[in-house]
Coordinates of C-alpha atoms in Angstrom, one line a residue:
G1 CA -1.9 -68.4 -18.5
E2 CA 1.3 -68.2 -16.6
G3 CA 2.7 -71.3 -18.4
G4 CA 1.9 -69.8 -21.7
G5 CA 3.6 -66.6 -20.7
G6 CA 6.7 -68.5 -19.6
A7 CA 6.8 -70.4 -22.9
E8 CA 6.6 -67.2 -24.8
E9 CA 9.4 -65.7 -22.8
G10 CA 11.5 -68.8 -23.4
A11 CA 10.8 -68.5 -27.1
V12 CA 11.8 -64.9 -27.2
G13 CA 14.9 -65.6 -25.1
A14 CA 15.9 -68.5 -27.4
D15 CA 15.6 -66.2 -30.5
G16 CA 17.2 -63.2 -28.9
P17 CA 19.2 -61.8 -31.9
P18 CA 16.3 -62.2 -34.4
S19 CA 13.9 -60.5 -32.1
L20 CA 16.3 -57.6 -31.5
I21 CA 16.8 -57.3 -35.2
A22 CA 13.0 -57.3 -35.8
L23 CA 12.6 -54.7 -33.0
G24 CA 15.3 -52.5 -34.6
L25 CA 13.7 -52.8 -38.0
K26 CA 10.3 -51.9 -36.6
L27 CA 11.5 -48.8 -34.7
A28 CA 13.7 -47.6 -37.6
S29 CA 11.1 -48.1 -40.3
L30 CA 8.3 -46.4 -38.3
S31 CA 10.6 -43.5 -37.3
L32 CA 11.5 -43.0 -41.0
I33 CA 7.8 -43.1 -42.0
L34 CA 6.9 -40.6 -39.2
C35 CA 9.6 -38.2 -40.3
I36 CA 8.8 -38.5 -44.1
S37 CA 5.0 -38.1 -43.4
L38 CA 5.4 -35.1 -41.2
A39 CA 7.9 -33.3 -43.4
G40 CA 6.2 -34.1 -46.7
N41 CA 2.6 -33.3 -45.6
V42 CA 3.6 -30.1 -43.8
L43 CA 5.6 -29.0 -46.8
F44 CA 2.8 -29.5 -49.2
V45 CA 0.3 -27.9 -46.9
L46 CA 2.5 -24.8 -46.7
L47 CA 3.0 -24.8 -50.5
I48 CA -0.7 -24.9 -51.2
L49 CA -1.5 -22.3 -48.6
R50 CA 1.2 -19.9 -49.8
D51 CA 0.7 -20.1 -53.6
R52 CA -2.6 -18.4 -54.5
H53 CA -2.5 -20.1 -57.9
L54 CA -3.0 -23.5 -56.2
H55 CA -6.2 -22.2 -54.6
R56 CA -8.3 -24.4 -56.8
A57 CA -10.7 -27.3 -56.3
P58 CA -8.4 -30.3 -56.7
Y59 CA -5.7 -28.7 -54.4
Y60 CA -8.3 -27.9 -51.7
L61 CA -9.0 -31.6 -51.5
L62 CA -5.3 -32.4 -51.6
L63 CA -4.8 -30.0 -48.8
D64 CA -7.3 -31.8 -46.6
L65 CA -5.8 -35.1 -47.4
C66 CA -2.3 -34.0 -46.5
L67 CA -3.6 -32.4 -43.3
A68 CA -5.3 -35.6 -42.3
D69 CA -2.2 -37.8 -43.0
G70 CA 0.0 -35.4 -41.1
L71 CA -2.3 -35.4 -38.1
R72 CA -2.6 -39.2 -38.2
S73 CA 1.2 -39.5 -38.1
L74 CA 1.5 -37.0 -35.3
A75 CA -1.2 -38.5 -33.1
C76 CA -0.9 -42.3 -33.7
F77 CA 2.6 -43.2 -34.7
P78 CA 4.5 -42.0 -31.5
A79 CA 2.2 -44.2 -29.4
V80 CA 3.1 -47.2 -31.6
L81 CA 6.8 -46.5 -31.3
L82 CA 6.5 -46.4 -27.5
S83 CA 4.5 -49.6 -27.5
V84 CA 7.0 -51.4 -29.6
R85 CA 9.9 -50.1 -27.5
R86 CA 8.3 -51.0 -24.2
G87 CA 7.2 -54.4 -25.4
A88 CA 10.5 -55.4 -27.0
G89 CA 9.1 -58.7 -28.0
A90 CA 8.5 -60.6 -31.2
A91 CA 4.8 -60.7 -30.8
G92 CA 4.2 -57.0 -30.8
G93 CA 4.3 -54.4 -28.1
A94 CA 3.1 -53.4 -24.7
P95 CA -0.2 -51.6 -24.2
P96 CA -0.3 -47.9 -23.5
P97 CA -1.4 -46.9 -20.0
G98 CA -5.1 -46.3 -19.6
T99 CA -8.2 -47.7 -21.3
L100 CA -9.5 -44.2 -22.3
G101 CA -6.2 -43.3 -24.0
C102 CA -6.2 -46.5 -25.9
K103 CA -9.8 -45.9 -27.1
L104 CA -8.8 -42.4 -28.1
L105 CA -5.9 -43.6 -30.2
A106 CA -8.0 -46.3 -31.8
F107 CA -10.7 -43.8 -32.6
L108 CA -8.3 -41.4 -34.3
A109 CA -6.7 -44.2 -36.3
V110 CA -10.0 -45.5 -37.6
L111 CA -11.3 -41.9 -38.2
F112 CA -8.3 -41.0 -40.4
C113 CA -8.5 -44.3 -42.3
F114 CA -12.2 -43.9 -43.2
H115 CA -11.7 -40.2 -43.9
A116 CA -9.1 -40.9 -46.5
A117 CA -11.3 -43.6 -48.1
F118 CA -14.4 -41.3 -48.2
L119 CA -12.4 -38.3 -49.4
L120 CA -10.8 -40.3 -52.2
L121 CA -14.3 -41.3 -53.3
G122 CA -15.3 -37.7 -53.4
V123 CA -12.1 -36.8 -55.3
G124 CA -12.9 -39.5 -57.9
V125 CA -16.4 -38.0 -58.4
T126 CA -15.0 -34.5 -58.9
R127 CA -12.4 -35.9 -61.3
Y128 CA -15.2 -37.5 -63.4
L129 CA -17.1 -34.2 -63.4
A130 CA -13.9 -32.3 -64.5
I131 CA -13.6 -34.5 -67.6
A132 CA -17.1 -35.5 -68.5
H133 CA -18.9 -32.2 -67.5
H134 CA -16.2 -29.6 -67.6
R135 CA -18.4 -26.6 -67.9
F136 CA -20.5 -27.6 -64.8
Y137 CA -17.3 -28.4 -62.9
A138 CA -15.6 -25.1 -63.8
K139 CA -18.7 -23.0 -62.8
R140 CA -20.0 -24.9 -59.8
L141 CA -17.1 -26.7 -58.0
T142 CA -15.4 -23.7 -56.3
G143 CA -14.4 -23.2 -52.7
W144 CA -17.7 -23.8 -50.9
P145 CA -18.6 -27.0 -52.8
C146 CA -15.1 -28.4 -52.0
A147 CA -15.6 -27.5 -48.4
A148 CA -18.9 -29.4 -48.5
V149 CA -17.1 -32.5 -49.9
V150 CA -14.5 -32.3 -47.2
C151 CA -17.2 -31.9 -44.5
V152 CA -19.2 -34.9 -45.8
A153 CA -16.0 -37.0 -45.7
W154 CA -15.3 -36.1 -42.1
V155 CA -18.9 -36.6 -41.0
L156 CA -19.1 -40.1 -42.7
A157 CA -15.7 -41.0 -41.1
L158 CA -16.9 -39.9 -37.7
A159 CA -20.1 -42.0 -38.1
M160 CA -18.0 -45.0 -38.8
A161 CA -15.4 -44.4 -36.1
F162 CA -17.5 -43.3 -33.1
P163 CA -19.8 -46.4 -32.5
P164 CA -16.9 -48.6 -31.3
V165 CA -16.2 -46.0 -28.6
L166 CA -19.5 -47.2 -27.1
D167 CA -18.3 -50.8 -27.4
V168 CA -20.1 -51.5 -30.7
G169 CA -17.2 -53.4 -32.2
T170 CA -14.5 -53.1 -29.6
Y171 CA -11.5 -50.7 -29.5
R172 CA -8.7 -52.5 -27.7
F173 CA -4.9 -52.8 -27.7
V174 CA -4.0 -55.6 -30.2
R175 CA -0.6 -56.9 -29.2
E176 CA 0.1 -58.6 -32.5
E177 CA -0.3 -55.2 -34.2
A178 CA 1.3 -53.1 -31.5
Q179 CA -1.5 -50.6 -31.7
C180 CA -4.9 -49.7 -30.4
T181 CA -7.5 -50.5 -33.0
F182 CA -10.5 -52.8 -33.8
E183 CA -10.2 -56.1 -32.1
H184 CA -11.0 -58.4 -35.0
R185 CA -12.3 -61.7 -33.7
H186 CA -14.5 -64.4 -35.3
V187 CA -17.7 -63.1 -36.8
G188 CA -19.8 -65.0 -34.2
A189 CA -18.0 -63.2 -31.3
N190 CA -17.6 -59.7 -32.7
D191 CA -19.3 -57.2 -35.0
T192 CA -16.4 -55.6 -36.9
L193 CA -17.4 -57.3 -40.1
G194 CA -19.7 -54.4 -41.1
F195 CA -16.9 -51.9 -40.7
M196 CA -14.6 -53.9 -42.9
L197 CA -17.3 -54.4 -45.5
M198 CA -18.0 -50.6 -45.6
L199 CA -14.3 -49.9 -46.1
A200 CA -14.0 -52.4 -48.9
A201 CA -17.2 -51.0 -50.5
V202 CA -15.9 -47.4 -50.5
V203 CA -12.6 -48.3 -51.9
G204 CA -14.2 -50.5 -54.6
A205 CA -16.7 -47.7 -55.5
T206 CA -13.8 -45.3 -55.9
H207 CA -12.1 -47.5 -58.4
L208 CA -15.4 -48.0 -60.3
V209 CA -15.6 -44.2 -60.7
Y210 CA -12.2 -44.1 -62.2
L211 CA -13.0 -47.1 -64.4
R212 CA -16.1 -45.3 -65.7
L213 CA -13.9 -42.2 -66.4
L214 CA -11.5 -44.4 -68.3
F215 CA -14.3 -45.7 -70.5
F216 CA -15.6 -42.2 -71.1
I217 CA -12.2 -41.0 -72.3
H218 CA -11.7 -44.1 -74.5
D219 CA -15.2 -43.6 -76.1
R220 CA -14.4 -39.9 -76.8
R221 CA -11.2 -40.8 -78.5
K222 CA -13.0 -43.0 -81.0
M223 CA -15.5 -40.2 -81.9
K224 CA -15.1 -38.7 -85.4
P225 CA -15.0 -35.0 -85.8
A226 CA -18.2 -33.3 -87.0
Q227 CA -18.3 -32.7 -90.7
L228 CA -19.9 -29.3 -91.2
V229 CA -21.7 -28.9 -94.5
P230 CA -22.1 -25.2 -95.5
A231 CA -25.6 -23.9 -96.3
V232 CA -26.3 -22.6 -99.8
S233 CA -27.7 -19.1 -100.3
Q234 CA -28.3 -16.7 -103.2
N235 CA -30.8 -14.3 -101.5
W236 CA -30.3 -14.9 -97.8
T237 CA -32.6 -18.0 -97.7
F238 CA -29.9 -20.5 -96.8
H239 CA -31.0 -23.9 -98.0
G240 CA -29.2 -27.2 -98.1
P241 CA -27.9 -29.8 -95.6
G242 CA -26.1 -27.2 -93.5
A243 CA -29.1 -24.8 -93.2
T244 CA -30.0 -23.6 -89.7
G245 CA -32.6 -21.2 -88.3
Q246 CA -30.7 -18.2 -89.7
A247 CA -33.0 -17.9 -92.7
A248 CA -36.2 -17.4 -90.7
A249 CA -34.4 -14.9 -88.5
N250 CA -33.2 -13.0 -91.6
W251 CA -36.7 -12.9 -93.1
T252 CA -38.1 -11.7 -89.8
A253 CA -35.6 -8.9 -89.6
G254 CA -36.5 -7.9 -93.2
F255 CA -33.4 -9.1 -95.0
G256 CA -35.1 -10.9 -97.9
R257 CA -32.7 -9.2 -100.2
G258 CA -30.1 -6.6 -99.6
P259 CA -26.9 -6.2 -97.7
T260 CA -25.4 -8.6 -95.1
P261 CA -27.7 -8.8 -92.1
P262 CA -26.3 -8.1 -88.6
T263 CA -25.5 -10.9 -86.2
L264 CA -28.4 -12.1 -84.1
V265 CA -28.6 -11.0 -80.5
G266 CA -27.2 -13.7 -78.2
I267 CA -25.3 -15.5 -80.9
R268 CA -21.5 -15.1 -80.8
P269 CA -19.7 -15.6 -84.1
A270 CA -17.3 -18.5 -84.0
G271 CA -15.1 -17.6 -86.9
P272 CA -11.6 -19.0 -87.5
G273 CA -9.9 -15.9 -86.2
P274 CA -7.0 -15.8 -83.8
G275 CA -9.4 -15.3 -80.8
G276 CA -11.4 -18.5 -81.5
Q277 CA -8.2 -20.5 -82.0
A278 CA -6.7 -19.3 -78.8
R279 CA -9.8 -20.2 -76.9
R280 CA -9.8 -23.7 -78.4
L281 CA -6.2 -24.1 -77.4
L282 CA -6.9 -22.9 -73.9
V283 CA -9.8 -25.4 -73.5
L284 CA -7.5 -28.2 -74.8
E285 CA -4.8 -27.2 -72.3
E286 CA -7.3 -27.2 -69.5
F287 CA -8.4 -30.7 -70.5
K288 CA -4.9 -31.9 -70.5
T289 CA -4.3 -30.4 -67.0
E290 CA -7.4 -32.1 -65.7
K291 CA -6.2 -35.5 -67.1
R292 CA -2.9 -35.0 -65.4
L293 CA -4.7 -34.3 -62.1
C294 CA -6.8 -37.4 -62.7
K295 CA -3.6 -39.5 -63.1
M296 CA -2.1 -38.1 -59.9
F297 CA -5.3 -38.7 -57.8
Y298 CA -5.8 -42.2 -59.2
M299 CA -2.2 -43.2 -58.3
I300 CA -3.0 -42.0 -54.8
T301 CA -6.1 -44.1 -54.8
L302 CA -4.4 -47.1 -56.2
L303 CA -1.6 -46.9 -53.7
F304 CA -4.2 -46.6 -50.9
L305 CA -5.6 -49.9 -52.1
L306 CA -2.2 -51.6 -52.4
L307 CA -1.0 -50.5 -49.0
W308 CA -4.2 -51.2 -47.1
G309 CA -5.2 -54.4 -49.1
P310 CA -2.9 -56.8 -47.2
Y311 CA -4.2 -55.6 -43.8
I312 CA -7.8 -55.8 -45.0
V313 CA -7.2 -59.4 -46.1
A314 CA -5.7 -60.2 -42.7
C315 CA -8.7 -58.7 -41.0
Y316 CA -11.1 -60.8 -43.1
L317 CA -9.1 -63.9 -42.3
R318 CA -9.3 -63.3 -38.6
V319 CA -13.1 -62.5 -38.9
F320 CA -14.0 -65.6 -40.9
I321 CA -11.5 -68.2 -39.8
K322 CA -9.6 -67.5 -36.6
A323 CA -7.0 -65.2 -35.1
G324 CA -4.1 -67.7 -35.5
A325 CA -4.7 -68.1 -39.2
V326 CA -2.6 -65.0 -40.0
P327 CA 1.2 -65.4 -39.6
Q328 CA 2.8 -62.8 -37.4
G329 CA 5.3 -61.7 -40.0
Y330 CA 2.5 -61.1 -42.6
L331 CA 0.4 -59.2 -40.0
T332 CA 3.3 -57.0 -38.9
T333 CA 4.2 -56.2 -42.5
S334 CA 0.6 -55.4 -43.4
V335 CA 0.2 -53.1 -40.4
W336 CA 3.5 -51.2 -41.3
L337 CA 2.3 -50.8 -44.9
T338 CA -0.8 -49.0 -43.6
F339 CA 1.5 -46.7 -41.7
A340 CA 3.5 -46.0 -44.8
Q341 CA 0.4 -44.9 -46.6
A342 CA 0.4 -41.7 -44.5
G343 CA 3.7 -40.6 -46.0
V344 CA 3.6 -41.6 -49.7
N345 CA 1.0 -39.0 -50.9
P346 CA 3.4 -36.1 -51.0
I347 CA 5.9 -38.2 -52.9
L348 CA 3.3 -39.3 -55.5
C349 CA 2.1 -35.7 -55.9
F350 CA 5.7 -34.5 -56.5
I351 CA 6.3 -37.3 -59.1
F352 CA 3.0 -37.0 -61.1
N353 CA 2.3 -33.3 -60.9
K354 CA 4.6 -31.0 -62.8
E355 CA 2.7 -27.9 -61.7
L356 CA 3.5 -28.7 -58.0
R357 CA 7.1 -29.3 -58.9
V358 CA 7.5 -26.0 -60.6
C359 CA 5.7 -24.1 -57.8
F360 CA 7.8 -26.0 -55.2
R361 CA 11.0 -24.9 -56.9
A362 CA 9.7 -21.3 -57.1
H363 CA 8.9 -21.1 -53.4
F364 CA 11.8 -23.3 -52.2
P365 CA 14.6 -22.5 -54.7
C366 CA 17.3 -24.3 -52.6
G367 CA 20.1 -22.3 -54.3
Q368 CA 18.6 -22.3 -57.8
S369 CA 18.5 -18.5 -58.0
P370 CA 18.7 -18.2 -61.8
Q371 CA 15.6 -20.4 -62.2
T372 CA 13.5 -18.9 -59.4
T373 CA 12.0 -16.2 -61.6
Q374 CA 11.4 -18.6 -64.5
G375 CA 9.8 -21.1 -62.1
T376 CA 7.5 -18.5 -60.7
L377 CA 6.5 -17.4 -64.2
L378 CA 5.8 -21.0 -65.3
C379 CA 3.8 -21.6 -62.2
D380 CA 1.6 -18.6 -62.9
L381 CA 1.2 -19.6 -66.6
K382 CA 0.2 -23.2 -65.7
S383 CA -2.2 -22.0 -63.1
I384 CA -4.2 -20.2 -65.8
G385 CA -3.9 -23.1 -68.2
I386 CA -1.4 -21.6 -70.7

């Protein structure tokens, strides 16, 4: 053990400048990720809380996601920074003091990871309901159902993150990753495979939901509009291809012949007047808004897969082959990509959601005084679907 440590120190000393450059890149990149994550997530949380027009189902879920990412950055990233700085070696960092503290940091890291995965699955299901069953979604998915989705995501994440605290799959400091997390060893010597399979299954199921939604939208685009054939009537009998039950109702009401009968109770006339046209346009605008929200949340889900995918592959390699099968450079890059995932969601929301951009400019004008009133008005109009 001492010989191996001396060899490692000799290697580090021989490659002094590259290791110092790598150390600087690690510290600078993680510090930047920490600042962007805290600033972006806190800003979006304040925006959603302040603007009452954003108090809707998708933004409640986005609020929880931003809160979790901000807490993950605040709780876990400073410890990684200290570990890298204290270690100052090419292989990773130095462990934090105390076994209990390391377990707590690992528990929080795994908790936030699984929470994001389960919440994105719930968001995907709500997005499918918003497009495929819009009436049910608009009536049922209000504040309390959203709170239930958030609570279920946290409970499932807690169920996945808590067993390793009791040494079911070990939480330890992994020097190669410079963080406290799962110790991924060979499948015969450790039991972290089940946790990795669960994470992969949840991410895969989320993408299947969006794939099903894509097929639904594609099938509806190919549908032909209904051809309504008018019924024929000379004495209020209404016969022909377009006949409905109106004739029986007319005869029951005593309108065999005579003036125009009154409208049946419970049936609202859907004439081509301005009110019906405005309602159709409102429904169409709501549908477009839901599609834009689907695009935003799917980009968040896709980026979660892209940023966590390399690390998941590295974990599977260590589980099924051996720990040395993963190059240190690849492992460090994949770990830092998982850190970056905590800061990219506000950027994606700002890029793919025009409503959030307009509301952001309205609440944080940054010297754009002539557009402040207009931005607030547009935010109000978009919030009601106009």
